[in-house]
mmCIF file of C-alpha atoms in Angstrom:
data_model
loop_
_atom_site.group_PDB
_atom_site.id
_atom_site.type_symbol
_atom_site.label_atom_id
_atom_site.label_comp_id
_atom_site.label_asym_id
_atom_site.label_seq_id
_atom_site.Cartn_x
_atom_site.Cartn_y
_atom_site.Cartn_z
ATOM 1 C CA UNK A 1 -2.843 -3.005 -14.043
ATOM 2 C CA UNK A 2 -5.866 -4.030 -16.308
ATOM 3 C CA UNK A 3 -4.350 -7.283 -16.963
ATOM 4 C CA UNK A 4 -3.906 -8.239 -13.791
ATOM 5 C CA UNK A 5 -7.567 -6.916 -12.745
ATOM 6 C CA UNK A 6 -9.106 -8.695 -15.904
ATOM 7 C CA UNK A 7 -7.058 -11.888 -14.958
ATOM 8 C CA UNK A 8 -7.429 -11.984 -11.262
ATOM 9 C CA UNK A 9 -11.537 -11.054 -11.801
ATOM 10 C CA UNK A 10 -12.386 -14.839 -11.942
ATOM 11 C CA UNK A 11 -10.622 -15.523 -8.758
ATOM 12 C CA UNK A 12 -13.533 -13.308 -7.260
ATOM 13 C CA UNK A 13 -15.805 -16.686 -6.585
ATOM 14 C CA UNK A 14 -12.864 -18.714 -5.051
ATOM 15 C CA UNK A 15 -11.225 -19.089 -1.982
ATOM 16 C CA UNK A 16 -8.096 -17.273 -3.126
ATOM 17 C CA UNK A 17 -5.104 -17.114 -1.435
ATOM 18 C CA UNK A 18 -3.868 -13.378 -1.576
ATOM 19 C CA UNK A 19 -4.352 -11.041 1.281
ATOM 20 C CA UNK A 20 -2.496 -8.037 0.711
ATOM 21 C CA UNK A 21 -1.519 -5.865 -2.738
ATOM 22 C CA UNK A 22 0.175 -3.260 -2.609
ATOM 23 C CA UNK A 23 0.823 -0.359 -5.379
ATOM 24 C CA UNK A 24 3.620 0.536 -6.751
ATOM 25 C CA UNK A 25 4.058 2.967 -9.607
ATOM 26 C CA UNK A 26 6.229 5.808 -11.549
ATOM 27 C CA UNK A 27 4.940 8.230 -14.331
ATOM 28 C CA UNK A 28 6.877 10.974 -15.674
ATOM 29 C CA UNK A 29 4.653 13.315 -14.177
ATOM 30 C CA UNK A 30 5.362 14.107 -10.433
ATOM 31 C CA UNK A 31 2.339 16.088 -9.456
ATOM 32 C CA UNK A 32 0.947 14.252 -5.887
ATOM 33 C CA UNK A 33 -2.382 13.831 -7.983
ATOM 34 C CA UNK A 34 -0.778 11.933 -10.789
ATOM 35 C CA UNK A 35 -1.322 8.204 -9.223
ATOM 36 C CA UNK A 36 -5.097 9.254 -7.774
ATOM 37 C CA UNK A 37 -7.032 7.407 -10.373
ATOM 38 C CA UNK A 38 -5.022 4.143 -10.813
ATOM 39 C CA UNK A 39 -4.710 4.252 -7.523
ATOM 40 C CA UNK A 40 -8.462 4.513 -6.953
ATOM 41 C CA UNK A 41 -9.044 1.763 -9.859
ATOM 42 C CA UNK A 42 -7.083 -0.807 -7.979
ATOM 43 C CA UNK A 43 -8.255 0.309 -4.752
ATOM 44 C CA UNK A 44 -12.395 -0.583 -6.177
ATOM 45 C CA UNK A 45 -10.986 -4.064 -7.150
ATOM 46 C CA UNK A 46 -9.666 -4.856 -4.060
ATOM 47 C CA UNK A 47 -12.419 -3.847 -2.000
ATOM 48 C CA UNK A 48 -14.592 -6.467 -3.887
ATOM 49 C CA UNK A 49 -12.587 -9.163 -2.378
ATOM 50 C CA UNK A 50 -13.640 -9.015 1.528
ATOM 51 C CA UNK A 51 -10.636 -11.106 2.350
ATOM 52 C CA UNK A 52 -8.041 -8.897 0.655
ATOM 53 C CA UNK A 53 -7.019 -5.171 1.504
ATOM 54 C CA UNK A 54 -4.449 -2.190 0.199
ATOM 55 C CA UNK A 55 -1.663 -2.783 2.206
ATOM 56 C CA UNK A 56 0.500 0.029 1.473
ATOM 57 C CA UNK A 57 1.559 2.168 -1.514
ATOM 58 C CA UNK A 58 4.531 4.103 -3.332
ATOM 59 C CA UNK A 59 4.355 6.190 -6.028
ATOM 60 C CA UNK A 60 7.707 8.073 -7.441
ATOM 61 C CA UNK A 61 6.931 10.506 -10.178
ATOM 62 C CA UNK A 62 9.687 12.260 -12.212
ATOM 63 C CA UNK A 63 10.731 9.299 -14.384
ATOM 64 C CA UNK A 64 11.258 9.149 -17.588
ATOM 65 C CA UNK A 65 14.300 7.538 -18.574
ATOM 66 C CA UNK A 66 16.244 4.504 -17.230
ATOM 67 C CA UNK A 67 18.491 5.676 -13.681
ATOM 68 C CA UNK A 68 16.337 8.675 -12.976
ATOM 69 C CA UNK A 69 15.132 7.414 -9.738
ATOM 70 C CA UNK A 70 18.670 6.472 -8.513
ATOM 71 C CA UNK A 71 19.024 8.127 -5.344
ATOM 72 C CA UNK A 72 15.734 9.069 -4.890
ATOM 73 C CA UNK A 73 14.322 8.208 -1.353
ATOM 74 C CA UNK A 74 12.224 5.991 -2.742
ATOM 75 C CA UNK A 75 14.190 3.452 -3.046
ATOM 76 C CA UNK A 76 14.630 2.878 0.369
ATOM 77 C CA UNK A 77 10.677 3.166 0.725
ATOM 78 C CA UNK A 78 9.817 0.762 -1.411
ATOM 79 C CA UNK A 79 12.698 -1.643 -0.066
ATOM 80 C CA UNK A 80 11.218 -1.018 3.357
ATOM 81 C CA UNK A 81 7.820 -1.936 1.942
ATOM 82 C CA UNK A 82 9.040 -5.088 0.456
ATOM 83 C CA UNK A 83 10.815 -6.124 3.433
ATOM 84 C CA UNK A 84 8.157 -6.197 5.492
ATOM 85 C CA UNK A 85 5.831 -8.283 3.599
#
């Protein structure tokens, strides 16, 4: 997420084209706080571009090795997210 802050920062004086971001994220950790501060990091950036806003966010914690989401529920939230953008 730095990257793409420290890249998209000189966009901040030009008509830019995006509208909406949205989060998505996994951590080994599951605890509800876990995504608070990344979350709250991107959520300053965005609100210094008046022409872009949050548009949603999914955060699955629990994760720490490759098909330990499978089946989880969100899946289907983050497909639902996706579909409607």
């Amino acid at each position: 997420m730095k990257v793409l802050i420290d890249r998209m920062n000189s966009m901040f004086p030009k008509d830019y084209k995006f509208r909406e971001v949205y989060f998505l994220a996994t951590a080994a950790d599951d605890g509800s706080y876990t995504p608070e501060r990344a979350l709250a990091g991107l959520t300053g950036w965005v609100d210094c571009f008046e022409k872009a806003k949050l548009a949603g966010s999914l955060f699955c914690g629990g994760v720490t090795a490759g098909g330990d989401i499978n089946g989880s529920s969100k899946l289907q939230e983050a497909y639902n997210l996706g579909f409607n953008v």
